[in-house]
Coordinates of C-alpha atoms in Angstrom, one line a residue:
M1 CA -10.6 -1.0 -26.3
S2 CA -14.0 0.6 -26.9
H3 CA -15.8 -2.3 -25.7
E4 CA -13.7 -2.4 -22.4
I5 CA -14.4 1.3 -21.9
S6 CA -18.3 0.8 -22.6
R7 CA -18.6 -1.9 -20.1
R8 CA -16.7 -0.1 -17.4
Q9 CA -19.1 2.9 -18.1
T10 CA -22.2 0.9 -17.8
L11 CA -20.8 -0.8 -14.6
A12 CA -20.1 2.6 -13.2
M13 CA -23.5 3.8 -14.0
L14 CA -25.0 0.9 -12.2
A15 CA -22.9 1.6 -9.1
V16 CA -23.5 5.2 -9.2
G17 CA -27.3 4.4 -9.3
G18 CA -27.2 2.2 -6.4
A19 CA -25.3 5.0 -4.3
S20 CA -27.9 7.5 -5.3
A21 CA -30.9 5.1 -4.1
V22 CA -28.9 5.0 -0.9
A23 CA -29.0 8.5 -0.6
A24 CA -32.6 8.6 -1.3
G25 CA -33.5 6.3 1.5
C26 CA -34.2 3.4 -0.9
S27 CA -31.2 0.9 -0.1
P28 CA -30.2 -1.4 -2.7
M29 CA -28.6 -3.5 0.1
R30 CA -31.6 -5.0 1.3
S31 CA -33.7 -7.6 -0.7
G32 CA -36.8 -9.7 0.1
T33 CA -38.0 -9.8 3.6
A34 CA -34.5 -10.4 5.1
D35 CA -31.8 -7.8 5.0
Q36 CA -29.0 -8.3 2.6
F37 CA -26.2 -6.1 2.0
I38 CA -24.2 -5.6 -1.1
L39 CA -20.6 -4.9 -0.8
R40 CA -19.1 -3.9 -4.1
F41 CA -15.1 -4.3 -4.2
S42 CA -13.1 -2.5 -6.8
H43 CA -9.2 -3.0 -7.4
V44 CA -7.0 -2.2 -10.2
T45 CA -4.8 -5.2 -10.5
A46 CA -5.2 -8.7 -12.2
T47 CA -6.8 -11.7 -10.6
S48 CA -3.6 -13.5 -10.3
T49 CA -2.0 -11.0 -8.2
P50 CA -1.7 -11.3 -4.3
K51 CA -4.6 -8.7 -4.1
G52 CA -6.7 -10.3 -6.5
Q53 CA -6.4 -13.5 -4.8
A54 CA -6.9 -12.1 -1.4
A55 CA -10.1 -10.2 -2.8
A56 CA -11.6 -13.5 -4.4
W57 CA -10.6 -15.2 -0.8
F58 CA -12.5 -12.4 1.0
K59 CA -15.5 -12.6 -1.3
Q60 CA -15.8 -16.2 -0.9
E61 CA -15.2 -16.3 3.0
L62 CA -17.6 -13.3 4.0
E63 CA -20.4 -14.5 2.0
R64 CA -19.9 -18.0 3.7
R65 CA -19.5 -16.6 7.0
T66 CA -22.7 -14.4 6.7
E67 CA -24.7 -17.0 4.7
S68 CA -24.8 -14.7 1.8
R69 CA -26.4 -11.9 4.0
I70 CA -23.4 -9.8 2.7
R71 CA -23.0 -10.3 -1.0
V72 CA -19.7 -9.3 -2.5
E73 CA -19.2 -8.1 -6.0
V74 CA -15.4 -8.0 -6.7
Y75 CA -14.4 -5.8 -9.8
P76 CA -10.8 -6.3 -10.4
N77 CA -8.2 -4.7 -13.0
S78 CA -9.9 -1.2 -13.0
E79 CA -13.0 -2.8 -14.3
L80 CA -15.2 -0.4 -12.5
Y81 CA -12.9 2.1 -11.0
G82 CA -9.2 2.8 -11.6
D83 CA -6.5 4.8 -10.0
K84 CA -8.1 8.1 -10.9
D85 CA -11.6 7.9 -9.7
E86 CA -11.7 5.0 -7.2
M87 CA -11.2 7.0 -4.0
Q88 CA -14.2 9.4 -4.8
A89 CA -16.2 6.5 -5.8
L90 CA -15.6 5.0 -2.3
Q91 CA -16.5 8.4 -0.8
S92 CA -19.5 8.7 -2.5
N93 CA -20.6 4.9 -1.6
S94 CA -20.5 4.0 -5.5
V95 CA -18.3 1.2 -4.0
Q96 CA -18.1 0.3 -0.6
M97 CA -14.5 -1.5 -0.4
L98 CA -11.0 -0.9 -1.9
A99 CA -7.8 -1.9 -1.3
P100 CA -5.5 0.9 -2.8
A101 CA -1.7 1.3 -2.6
S102 CA -0.8 3.3 0.2
A103 CA 0.7 6.2 -2.1
K104 CA -3.0 6.7 -3.2
F105 CA -3.7 8.3 0.1
T106 CA -1.4 11.2 -0.2
T107 CA -4.0 14.0 -0.2
V108 CA -6.5 12.5 1.9
A109 CA -4.4 10.9 4.6
P110 CA -1.0 11.9 4.3
A111 CA 0.4 9.8 7.5
L112 CA -0.3 6.8 5.5
Q113 CA 2.7 7.6 3.2
S114 CA 4.9 6.0 5.9
L115 CA 4.4 2.9 4.3
D116 CA 6.0 4.5 1.1
L117 CA 9.4 5.2 2.6
P118 CA 12.2 3.5 1.0
F119 CA 14.0 0.9 2.7
L120 CA 11.1 0.5 5.2
V121 CA 11.9 -3.0 5.7
D122 CA 14.4 -5.5 4.1
E123 CA 11.9 -8.3 3.4
L124 CA 8.1 -9.0 3.9
A125 CA 8.6 -11.2 6.8
D126 CA 9.5 -7.8 8.6
V127 CA 6.0 -6.0 7.9
P128 CA 3.7 -7.4 10.9
T129 CA 6.2 -6.1 13.3
V130 CA 6.6 -2.6 11.8
V131 CA 2.8 -2.0 11.1
A132 CA 1.6 -3.9 14.3
K133 CA -1.4 -2.0 15.6
E134 CA 0.0 -0.7 18.6
S135 CA 3.3 0.6 16.8
E136 CA 3.4 4.2 16.1
V137 CA 3.0 3.5 12.1
G138 CA 0.1 1.1 13.0
K139 CA -1.5 3.8 14.8
A140 CA -1.1 6.2 11.8
I141 CA -2.8 3.5 9.7
Y142 CA -5.4 2.0 11.7
R143 CA -6.6 4.9 13.9
N144 CA -6.2 7.6 11.0
K145 CA -8.5 10.5 11.8
D146 CA -8.3 12.1 8.5
L147 CA -9.6 8.9 6.8
E148 CA -12.6 8.7 9.2
S149 CA -13.4 12.4 8.6
K150 CA -13.6 11.6 5.0
G151 CA -15.9 8.6 5.4
M152 CA -13.3 5.6 5.3
K153 CA -12.4 2.9 8.0
V154 CA -9.1 0.9 7.5
V155 CA -9.9 -2.9 7.8
G156 CA -6.6 -4.2 6.9
L157 CA -3.4 -4.1 5.3
W158 CA -2.5 -6.5 2.3
D159 CA 1.3 -7.3 1.3
S160 CA 1.9 -7.2 -2.4
G161 CA 5.6 -7.8 -2.3
M162 CA 8.9 -5.8 -2.2
K163 CA 9.7 -3.2 -5.0
Q164 CA 12.0 -4.0 -8.0
I165 CA 13.4 -1.2 -10.5
H166 CA 12.5 -2.1 -14.1
S167 CA 14.2 -0.2 -17.1
N168 CA 15.7 -0.6 -20.4
N169 CA 19.1 0.2 -19.0
E170 CA 21.1 -1.9 -16.5
T171 CA 20.6 -0.2 -13.0
R172 CA 23.5 -1.0 -10.9
K173 CA 24.1 2.2 -9.2
P174 CA 22.1 5.5 -8.6
S175 CA 24.1 7.2 -11.3
D176 CA 22.4 4.8 -13.8
M177 CA 19.0 6.4 -13.2
R178 CA 20.3 10.0 -14.3
G179 CA 18.1 11.7 -16.7
K180 CA 15.7 8.6 -17.0
K181 CA 12.0 9.1 -16.3
Y182 CA 10.5 6.6 -14.0
R183 CA 6.7 5.8 -13.1
I184 CA 5.5 6.4 -9.7
Q185 CA 2.3 6.2 -7.9
P186 CA 1.1 10.0 -7.0
S187 CA 3.1 10.0 -3.7
D188 CA 5.6 12.9 -2.7
I189 CA 7.8 10.3 -0.8
L190 CA 8.4 8.3 -4.0
R191 CA 8.9 11.5 -5.8
A192 CA 11.7 12.6 -3.4
Q193 CA 13.2 8.9 -3.6
F194 CA 13.8 9.1 -7.3
E195 CA 14.9 12.4 -7.4
N196 CA 17.6 11.6 -4.6
W197 CA 18.8 8.9 -7.0
G198 CA 19.0 11.3 -9.9
G199 CA 15.8 10.0 -11.9
T200 CA 12.8 11.8 -13.0
P201 CA 9.6 10.7 -11.3
T202 CA 6.7 10.6 -13.4
P203 CA 3.2 9.9 -11.9
M204 CA 1.0 7.6 -14.0
A205 CA -1.8 5.6 -13.6
F206 CA -1.1 1.8 -13.2
A207 CA -3.3 0.8 -16.3
E208 CA -1.3 3.3 -18.3
V209 CA 2.3 2.0 -17.5
Y210 CA 2.7 -0.9 -20.2
G211 CA 1.7 1.5 -23.0
G212 CA 3.9 4.2 -21.5
L213 CA 6.9 1.9 -21.6
Q214 CA 5.8 0.6 -24.9
Q215 CA 5.8 4.0 -26.4
G216 CA 8.9 5.6 -24.5
V217 CA 7.0 8.1 -22.7
I218 CA 8.7 6.6 -19.6
D219 CA 12.1 4.8 -19.4
G220 CA 11.2 2.4 -16.3
G221 CA 9.4 2.4 -12.9
E222 CA 9.4 0.4 -9.7
N223 CA 7.0 -2.6 -9.0
N224 CA 6.9 -6.0 -7.5
Y225 CA 7.3 -9.0 -9.4
P226 CA 3.6 -10.2 -9.7
N227 CA 2.7 -6.6 -11.0
I228 CA 5.5 -6.5 -13.5
H229 CA 4.5 -9.9 -14.9
S230 CA 0.6 -9.5 -14.8
Q231 CA 0.9 -6.3 -16.8
K232 CA 3.7 -7.7 -18.9
M233 CA 6.0 -5.0 -18.2
H234 CA 9.3 -7.5 -18.5
T235 CA 8.3 -7.7 -22.4
V236 CA 8.9 -4.0 -23.0
Q237 CA 11.9 -3.7 -20.5
K238 CA 15.3 -5.3 -20.7
H239 CA 16.6 -5.0 -17.2
I240 CA 15.1 -5.7 -13.6
T241 CA 17.1 -4.7 -10.7
E242 CA 16.1 -7.0 -7.5
L243 CA 16.7 -3.9 -5.3
N244 CA 13.8 -4.8 -2.7
H245 CA 13.9 -1.0 -1.7
G246 CA 10.3 -0.6 -1.0
Y247 CA 7.0 -2.2 0.4
I248 CA 4.0 -2.4 -1.5
G249 CA 1.1 -2.4 0.9
Y250 CA -2.4 -2.4 0.0
V251 CA -4.7 -0.5 2.8
Q252 CA -8.1 -2.3 2.8
V253 CA -10.7 0.4 3.5
I254 CA -14.5 0.2 3.9
N255 CA -17.1 3.1 3.3
K256 CA -17.6 3.9 7.0
E257 CA -21.4 4.9 6.5
W258 CA -22.1 1.6 4.8
F259 CA -20.1 -0.1 7.8
D260 CA -22.1 1.9 10.5
R261 CA -25.3 0.6 9.3
L262 CA -24.8 -3.1 9.5
P263 CA -26.1 -4.9 12.4
H264 CA -23.4 -5.3 15.3
E265 CA -23.0 -9.0 14.3
L266 CA -22.3 -8.6 10.8
K267 CA -19.6 -5.9 11.7
L268 CA -17.9 -8.3 13.8
V269 CA -17.8 -11.0 10.9
V270 CA -16.6 -8.3 8.6
E271 CA -13.8 -7.4 10.9
A272 CA -12.8 -10.9 11.5
T273 CA -12.8 -11.7 7.9
C274 CA -10.6 -8.9 7.0
A275 CA -8.2 -9.9 9.8
D276 CA -7.9 -13.5 8.4
A277 CA -7.8 -12.0 4.9
E278 CA -4.5 -10.3 6.0
E279 CA -3.2 -13.8 7.0
Y280 CA -4.2 -15.2 3.8
N281 CA -2.6 -12.5 1.8
R282 CA 0.7 -12.9 3.5
T283 CA 0.7 -16.6 2.4
V284 CA -0.2 -16.2 -1.1
S285 CA 2.0 -12.7 -1.3
Q286 CA 5.4 -14.6 -1.0
E287 CA 4.4 -17.5 -3.1
A288 CA 2.9 -15.0 -6.1
N289 CA 6.1 -13.0 -5.9
D290 CA 8.3 -16.3 -6.6
E291 CA 6.3 -17.7 -9.2
A292 CA 6.1 -14.3 -11.0
K293 CA 9.9 -13.8 -10.9
H294 CA 10.4 -17.4 -11.9
S295 CA 8.0 -17.0 -14.9
I296 CA 9.8 -13.7 -16.1
E297 CA 13.3 -15.7 -15.8
E298 CA 11.4 -18.3 -18.2
A299 CA 10.2 -15.6 -20.5
G300 CA 13.9 -14.4 -21.0
T301 CA 12.8 -11.0 -22.1
A302 CA 14.3 -9.2 -19.1
N303 CA 17.7 -9.7 -17.1
I304 CA 17.3 -9.7 -13.5
L305 CA 20.3 -8.2 -11.4
V306 CA 20.7 -9.2 -7.8
P307 CA 22.9 -6.4 -6.6
T308 CA 25.4 -6.8 -3.7
K309 CA 24.9 -5.5 -0.2
A310 CA 27.5 -2.9 -1.0
E311 CA 25.6 -1.7 -4.2
R312 CA 22.3 -1.7 -2.5
D313 CA 23.7 0.3 0.3
E314 CA 24.6 3.0 -2.4
F315 CA 20.9 3.6 -2.9
K316 CA 20.1 3.5 0.7
K317 CA 22.5 6.0 2.1
L318 CA 21.0 8.5 -0.5
V319 CA 17.6 8.2 1.0
V320 CA 17.8 7.1 4.6
P321 CA 17.5 9.2 6.8
A322 CA 17.2 12.1 4.4
V323 CA 13.7 11.1 3.3
Y324 CA 12.5 10.3 6.2
E325 CA 13.6 13.8 7.8
Q326 CA 12.3 15.7 4.9
Y327 CA 8.7 14.4 5.7
R328 CA 9.1 14.2 9.4
S329 CA 6.3 17.1 9.8
V330 CA 3.9 15.1 7.7
L331 CA 4.4 11.4 8.9
G332 CA 4.8 12.8 12.5
S333 CA 8.0 12.7 14.6
R334 CA 6.9 9.6 16.7
V335 CA 6.7 7.4 13.7
V336 CA 9.8 8.7 12.0
D337 CA 11.9 8.3 15.3
E338 CA 10.5 4.6 15.4
L339 CA 11.0 3.9 11.7
L340 CA 14.9 5.4 11.9
N341 CA 15.2 3.4 15.5
N342 CA 14.3 0.1 13.2
Q343 CA 17.1 0.8 10.9
R344 CA 19.8 0.9 13.6

């Protein structure tokens, strides 16, 4: 463990040193006689997850399309920065790209919490329509003024999968959650969701979840199959309820100052590669979820319960439209009205 911390601290010091050089006018993005730009991409999940696969594809494609004028360094699994410090790292230009879950933007761009709303979609195939760039939700994501004012530019949205409930007790109805502690990402909407179901929401960094479950600090949580499997949560939990009650979307953001310094032709390549990475991600996301679910079933350590429609509706009626209306002033009336329309 100490070796991992030491490696992460060393990498972070190198990244901060590079950012300081930029601030001083000695850009580490240039090498030799030709301009070369270094893009550090940090994320918190394993390389086998949909995010990990998409990040690797993005690196390969962007370097190929720019003939290595942009060199991409990918740091997965909280190797460089984690949940607690990655947003600050992006704003300080210590890294140039992240793909955090939408819940991470609670304090910097509250409107992005629309992606955290319970029962936003029923399946991943619905996502492109709901978040289309000209929809009200799409505008809140891709034209977000709060993010721009903090030096961030949204360049993509990656699917990670639908959320399932994992716990040590069978969760068939909301009352099964009463008195239990569930790990959440730091989102007010997710807090309201679990409170409406009777559970106790407990914010916790992704890298700490396995230990929290193992030690009994928390009783369960919500996540998609690839994250449950890659972090071995199914080995310390007895039950998974396939509720498909929420969407995990990763907002691909780039440091705006870094992007603005690129020559025009490279900006176009970055944007095109980000758009293509979305399509690639959607392909691998469903495959990864199916494969992870199969691996969990094969392991036999956690029972997967698929609720009936009536059972699922018991959860839904406690949060729709209640949570949507509770955060109308945060998300914006147009966004909320559009999403509730979609529910009809």
